[in-house]
mmCIF file of C-alpha atoms in Angstrom:
data_model
loop_
_atom_site.group_PDB
_atom_site.id
_atom_site.type_symbol
_atom_site.label_atom_id
_atom_site.label_comp_id
_atom_site.label_asym_id
_atom_site.label_seq_id
_atom_site.Cartn_x
_atom_site.Cartn_y
_atom_site.Cartn_z
ATOM 1 C CA GLY A 1 106.481 0.005 90.399
ATOM 2 C CA ASN A 2 104.332 -2.594 92.087
ATOM 3 C CA SER A 3 104.131 -2.756 95.866
ATOM 4 C CA VAL A 4 102.358 -4.714 98.594
ATOM 5 C CA THR A 5 101.693 -3.415 102.096
ATOM 6 C CA GLN A 6 100.479 -5.724 104.839
ATOM 7 C CA MET A 7 99.720 -5.082 108.456
ATOM 8 C CA GLU A 8 102.654 -5.211 110.761
ATOM 9 C CA GLY A 9 102.913 -7.957 113.297
ATOM 10 C CA PRO A 10 103.385 -9.851 115.295
ATOM 11 C CA VAL A 11 99.798 -10.893 115.880
ATOM 12 C CA THR A 12 98.994 -13.045 118.907
ATOM 13 C CA LEU A 13 95.577 -14.667 119.276
ATOM 14 C CA SER A 14 93.931 -17.266 121.439
ATOM 15 C CA GLU A 15 92.693 -20.470 119.828
ATOM 16 C CA GLU A 16 89.282 -20.091 118.131
ATOM 17 C CA ALA A 17 89.659 -16.318 117.791
ATOM 18 C CA PHE A 18 88.838 -14.479 114.551
ATOM 19 C CA LEU A 19 91.781 -13.492 112.367
ATOM 20 C CA THR A 20 92.194 -10.618 109.945
ATOM 21 C CA ILE A 21 95.482 -9.681 108.303
ATOM 22 C CA ASN A 22 95.189 -6.610 106.111
ATOM 23 C CA CYS A 23 96.851 -6.354 102.710
ATOM 24 C CA THR A 24 96.733 -3.547 100.168
ATOM 25 C CA TYR A 25 98.550 -3.293 96.864
ATOM 26 C CA THR A 26 99.647 -0.894 94.143
ATOM 27 C CA ALA A 27 99.980 -2.210 90.607
ATOM 28 C CA THR A 28 99.341 -1.320 87.008
ATOM 29 C CA GLY A 29 97.114 -3.554 84.960
ATOM 30 C CA TYR A 30 95.292 -6.529 86.418
ATOM 31 C CA PRO A 31 97.497 -8.537 88.750
ATOM 32 C CA SER A 32 96.674 -11.813 90.443
ATOM 33 C CA LEU A 33 96.786 -11.796 94.236
ATOM 34 C CA PHE A 34 98.144 -14.465 96.545
ATOM 35 C CA TRP A 35 98.662 -15.350 100.178
ATOM 36 C CA TYR A 36 101.688 -17.511 100.916
ATOM 37 C CA VAL A 37 102.434 -19.085 104.285
ATOM 38 C CA GLN A 38 105.698 -20.139 105.900
ATOM 39 C CA TYR A 39 105.353 -22.594 108.776
ATOM 40 C CA PRO A 40 108.250 -22.881 111.249
ATOM 41 C CA GLY A 41 111.204 -24.643 109.648
ATOM 42 C CA GLU A 42 109.527 -24.890 106.243
ATOM 43 C CA GLY A 43 109.658 -23.063 102.929
ATOM 44 C CA LEU A 44 107.080 -20.674 101.507
ATOM 45 C CA GLN A 45 103.973 -22.329 100.122
ATOM 46 C CA LEU A 46 100.802 -21.079 98.517
ATOM 47 C CA LEU A 47 97.810 -20.698 100.818
ATOM 48 C CA LEU A 48 95.245 -19.220 98.415
ATOM 49 C CA LYS A 49 94.900 -17.000 95.376
ATOM 50 C CA ALA A 50 92.453 -14.886 93.359
ATOM 51 C CA THR A 51 93.007 -13.956 89.747
ATOM 52 C CA LYS A 52 90.393 -11.258 89.098
ATOM 53 C CA ALA A 53 88.274 -8.654 90.851
ATOM 54 C CA ASP A 54 85.616 -9.985 93.259
ATOM 55 C CA ASP A 55 87.113 -13.498 93.202
ATOM 56 C CA LYS A 56 87.378 -15.157 96.590
ATOM 57 C CA GLY A 57 90.281 -17.483 97.305
ATOM 58 C CA SER A 58 89.886 -20.040 100.076
ATOM 59 C CA ASN A 59 91.844 -22.880 101.641
ATOM 60 C CA LYS A 60 92.104 -24.528 105.092
ATOM 61 C CA GLY A 61 89.372 -22.228 106.446
ATOM 62 C CA PHE A 62 91.185 -19.077 105.289
ATOM 63 C CA GLU A 63 89.518 -16.677 102.840
ATOM 64 C CA ALA A 64 90.473 -13.511 100.967
ATOM 65 C CA THR A 65 88.478 -11.480 98.437
ATOM 66 C CA TYR A 66 90.072 -9.487 95.597
ATOM 67 C CA ARG A 67 88.718 -5.946 96.030
ATOM 68 C CA LYS A 68 89.766 -3.785 93.109
ATOM 69 C CA GLU A 69 87.944 -0.702 94.347
ATOM 70 C CA THR A 70 89.955 -0.650 97.586
ATOM 71 C CA THR A 71 93.044 -2.428 96.122
ATOM 72 C CA SER A 72 92.902 -4.888 98.995
ATOM 73 C CA PHE A 73 93.152 -8.627 99.633
ATOM 74 C CA HIS A 74 92.630 -9.074 103.370
ATOM 75 C CA LEU A 75 93.128 -12.556 104.837
ATOM 76 C CA GLU A 76 90.490 -13.876 107.258
ATOM 77 C CA LYS A 77 89.780 -16.986 109.259
ATOM 78 C CA GLY A 78 86.828 -17.454 111.568
ATOM 79 C CA SER A 79 88.493 -19.687 114.161
ATOM 80 C CA VAL A 80 92.272 -20.033 114.310
ATOM 81 C CA GLN A 81 94.117 -23.063 115.623
ATOM 82 C CA VAL A 82 97.541 -23.427 117.204
ATOM 83 C CA SER A 83 98.685 -25.112 113.983
ATOM 84 C CA ASP A 84 98.004 -21.861 112.080
ATOM 85 C CA SER A 85 100.989 -20.222 113.775
ATOM 86 C CA ALA A 86 103.233 -19.122 110.905
ATOM 87 C CA VAL A 87 104.372 -16.124 108.863
ATOM 88 C CA TYR A 88 101.868 -14.984 106.236
ATOM 89 C CA PHE A 89 102.908 -13.107 103.077
ATOM 90 C CA CYS A 90 100.622 -11.217 100.738
ATOM 91 C CA ALA A 91 101.836 -11.070 97.124
ATOM 92 C CA LEU A 92 100.809 -9.943 93.673
ATOM 93 C CA ARG A 93 101.845 -11.225 90.247
ATOM 94 C CA ASP A 94 101.679 -8.810 87.338
ATOM 95 C CA ASN A 95 101.006 -9.370 83.658
ATOM 96 C CA ALA A 96 104.736 -9.809 83.010
ATOM 97 C CA GLY A 97 104.904 -12.720 85.462
ATOM 98 C CA LYS A 98 106.833 -10.836 88.152
ATOM 99 C CA SER A 99 105.776 -11.398 91.779
ATOM 100 C CA THR A 100 106.050 -8.759 94.522
ATOM 101 C CA PHE A 101 105.720 -9.664 98.217
ATOM 102 C CA GLY A 102 104.778 -7.845 101.393
ATOM 103 C CA ASP A 103 107.034 -7.989 104.441
ATOM 104 C CA GLY A 104 105.083 -10.754 106.157
ATOM 105 C CA THR A 105 102.953 -10.940 109.300
ATOM 106 C CA THR A 106 103.869 -13.346 112.077
ATOM 107 C CA LEU A 107 100.872 -15.045 113.673
ATOM 108 C CA THR A 108 101.113 -16.862 116.991
ATOM 109 C CA VAL A 109 98.068 -18.758 118.244
ATOM 110 C CA LYS A 110 98.052 -19.726 121.922
ATOM 111 C CA PRO A 111 96.029 -22.623 123.305
ATOM 112 C CA GLY B 1 112.452 -33.908 91.216
ATOM 113 C CA ALA B 2 109.504 -33.605 93.540
ATOM 114 C CA GLY B 3 110.164 -29.999 94.474
ATOM 115 C CA VAL B 4 112.519 -27.078 93.985
ATOM 116 C CA SER B 5 115.967 -27.989 95.258
ATOM 117 C CA GLN B 6 118.554 -25.441 96.380
ATOM 118 C CA THR B 7 122.160 -26.128 97.273
ATOM 119 C CA PRO B 8 123.935 -25.528 99.489
ATOM 120 C CA SER B 9 121.444 -24.958 102.300
ATOM 121 C CA ASN B 10 124.041 -22.901 104.155
ATOM 122 C CA LYS B 11 127.072 -21.051 102.859
ATOM 123 C CA VAL B 12 129.568 -19.163 104.995
ATOM 124 C CA THR B 13 132.168 -17.117 103.176
ATOM 125 C CA GLU B 14 134.590 -14.295 103.782
ATOM 126 C CA LYS B 15 134.182 -10.759 102.536
ATOM 127 C CA GLY B 16 135.573 -10.417 99.022
ATOM 128 C CA LYS B 17 135.110 -14.060 98.023
ATOM 129 C CA TYR B 18 133.084 -15.425 95.121
ATOM 130 C CA VAL B 19 130.043 -17.683 95.703
ATOM 131 C CA GLU B 20 127.694 -19.713 93.550
ATOM 132 C CA LEU B 21 124.211 -20.758 94.617
ATOM 133 C CA ARG B 22 122.394 -23.472 92.709
ATOM 134 C CA CYS B 23 118.694 -24.005 92.012
ATOM 135 C CA ASP B 24 117.119 -27.085 90.465
ATOM 136 C CA PRO B 25 113.471 -26.287 89.612
ATOM 137 C CA ILE B 26 110.554 -28.652 89.256
ATOM 138 C CA SER B 27 110.884 -30.616 86.029
ATOM 139 C CA GLY B 28 108.989 -28.957 83.190
ATOM 140 C CA HIS B 29 108.699 -25.553 84.831
ATOM 141 C CA THR B 30 109.711 -22.909 82.324
ATOM 142 C CA ALA B 31 109.774 -19.911 84.656
ATOM 143 C CA LEU B 32 112.441 -19.607 87.378
ATOM 144 C CA TYR B 33 112.849 -16.816 89.902
ATOM 145 C CA TRP B 34 115.502 -15.718 92.366
ATOM 146 C CA TYR B 35 114.557 -13.754 95.481
ATOM 147 C CA ARG B 36 116.522 -12.489 98.462
ATOM 148 C CA GLN B 37 114.989 -12.414 101.920
ATOM 149 C CA SER B 38 116.418 -10.550 104.875
ATOM 150 C CA LEU B 39 115.264 -11.141 108.432
ATOM 151 C CA GLY B 40 111.834 -9.693 109.075
ATOM 152 C CA GLN B 41 111.205 -8.821 105.444
ATOM 153 C CA GLY B 42 109.427 -10.377 102.518
ATOM 154 C CA PRO B 43 111.175 -11.890 99.518
ATOM 155 C CA GLU B 44 112.814 -9.233 97.355
ATOM 156 C CA PHE B 45 112.802 -9.906 93.598
ATOM 157 C CA LEU B 46 116.211 -10.303 91.948
ATOM 158 C CA ILE B 47 115.791 -11.918 88.509
ATOM 159 C CA TYR B 48 113.408 -14.102 86.553
ATOM 160 C CA PHE B 49 114.081 -16.498 83.671
ATOM 161 C CA GLN B 50 111.693 -17.703 81.033
ATOM 162 C CA GLY B 51 113.487 -20.671 79.522
ATOM 163 C CA THR B 52 117.172 -19.872 79.104
ATOM 164 C CA GLY B 53 116.868 -16.113 78.907
ATOM 165 C CA ALA B 54 116.546 -13.559 81.676
ATOM 166 C CA ALA B 55 113.130 -11.983 81.156
ATOM 167 C CA ASP B 56 113.618 -9.415 83.916
ATOM 168 C CA ASP B 57 116.831 -8.741 85.845
ATOM 169 C CA SER B 58 115.769 -5.385 87.245
ATOM 170 C CA GLY B 59 116.114 -6.588 90.838
ATOM 171 C CA LEU B 60 119.814 -7.420 90.722
ATOM 172 C CA PRO B 61 121.340 -4.858 93.098
ATOM 173 C CA ASN B 62 124.585 -4.261 91.181
ATOM 174 C CA ASP B 63 126.991 -5.832 88.716
ATOM 175 C CA ARG B 64 128.463 -8.140 91.371
ATOM 176 C CA PHE B 65 125.344 -10.274 90.986
ATOM 177 C CA PHE B 66 124.792 -12.462 87.939
ATOM 178 C CA ALA B 67 122.608 -15.471 87.176
ATOM 179 C CA VAL B 68 122.499 -18.025 84.383
ATOM 180 C CA ARG B 69 120.220 -20.801 83.223
ATOM 181 C CA PRO B 70 122.080 -22.233 80.216
ATOM 182 C CA GLU B 71 119.840 -25.208 79.439
ATOM 183 C CA GLY B 72 116.546 -23.847 80.674
ATOM 184 C CA SER B 73 116.526 -25.987 83.807
ATOM 185 C CA VAL B 74 119.143 -25.576 86.567
ATOM 186 C CA SER B 75 120.087 -22.002 87.437
ATOM 187 C CA THR B 76 123.125 -20.604 89.228
ATOM 188 C CA LEU B 77 123.221 -17.278 91.043
ATOM 189 C CA LYS B 78 126.759 -15.919 91.176
ATOM 190 C CA ILE B 79 127.970 -13.228 93.554
ATOM 191 C CA GLN B 80 131.410 -11.700 93.112
ATOM 192 C CA ARG B 81 133.427 -9.836 95.752
ATOM 193 C CA THR B 82 130.873 -10.613 98.448
ATOM 194 C CA GLU B 83 130.061 -7.968 101.052
ATOM 195 C CA ARG B 84 128.630 -8.348 104.549
ATOM 196 C CA GLY B 85 125.426 -6.726 103.314
ATOM 197 C CA ASP B 86 124.890 -9.656 100.933
ATOM 198 C CA SER B 87 124.105 -11.899 103.918
ATOM 199 C CA ALA B 88 120.530 -13.125 103.546
ATOM 200 C CA VAL B 89 118.459 -16.137 102.545
ATOM 201 C CA TYR B 90 118.452 -16.567 98.786
ATOM 202 C CA LEU B 91 115.244 -18.182 97.576
ATOM 203 C CA CYS B 92 114.577 -19.848 94.258
ATOM 204 C CA ALA B 93 111.078 -20.460 92.923
ATOM 205 C CA SER B 94 109.656 -21.952 89.764
ATOM 206 C CA SER B 95 106.287 -22.033 88.033
ATOM 207 C CA LEU B 96 104.910 -24.015 85.137
ATOM 208 C CA ASN B 97 104.791 -20.865 83.048
ATOM 209 C CA PRO B 98 104.941 -17.123 83.733
ATOM 210 C CA GLY B 99 101.177 -16.632 83.526
ATOM 211 C CA THR B 100 99.664 -14.126 85.915
ATOM 212 C CA GLY B 101 97.641 -16.683 87.842
ATOM 213 C CA GLU B 102 100.373 -19.289 88.187
ATOM 214 C CA LYS B 103 101.571 -19.993 91.700
ATOM 215 C CA LEU B 104 105.217 -20.156 92.665
ATOM 216 C CA PHE B 105 106.837 -23.252 94.146
ATOM 217 C CA PHE B 106 109.670 -22.268 96.471
ATOM 218 C CA GLY B 107 112.832 -24.058 97.485
ATOM 219 C CA SER B 108 114.025 -24.056 101.088
ATOM 220 C CA GLY B 109 116.599 -21.374 100.350
ATOM 221 C CA THR B 110 120.327 -20.898 100.810
ATOM 222 C CA GLN B 111 121.376 -19.029 103.936
ATOM 223 C CA LEU B 112 124.400 -16.958 102.901
ATOM 224 C CA SER B 113 126.585 -15.510 105.631
ATOM 225 C CA VAL B 114 129.419 -13.182 104.678
ATOM 226 C CA LEU B 115 131.897 -12.697 107.523
#
């Protein structure tokens, strides 16, 4: 079956530091890839997505590129802010419409 | 409604009791999903509806769990003979259609505690 593996947390960074959260996946066919974010006290919401190989998703300064050759979708941001503190989930959606999530990575950004 | 609505937000029950969790998706969304999330883990797929029918129920852990969506809108997740291990946050999500690239809109979840 499909699976998503993301780097374990928690991750603690100082403001303006560079962020990478690794994500790799296993799936048959050609899934779409997503990063969802959960801010404290809020529900899950979409951060960015990519629907085919070599696509780059971007939003709020975050980027991730769909790498089919390495089955990866790593999340990056050049300069994090305190307001980026949240739990980040990598996910894939297969051709049947079923979504599979990673276990989440907790990011804390300190001023 | 403006977003996915789940009720109740919290449910405390005793072992062996029956519970129902309700999800009201975004109007017009044909696909509806139920997930279960335990502390420190990602959402775990339970069941997905396309319209009124269950397109994939492979994530339901056993026959104590059942879900319906009789009119293709509101869905109810039903758990019989609850066990302490059923305690988790139950998340509902909807999307406009089940297409691969469609994003999910999540509700705030129901925190179920089985004592």
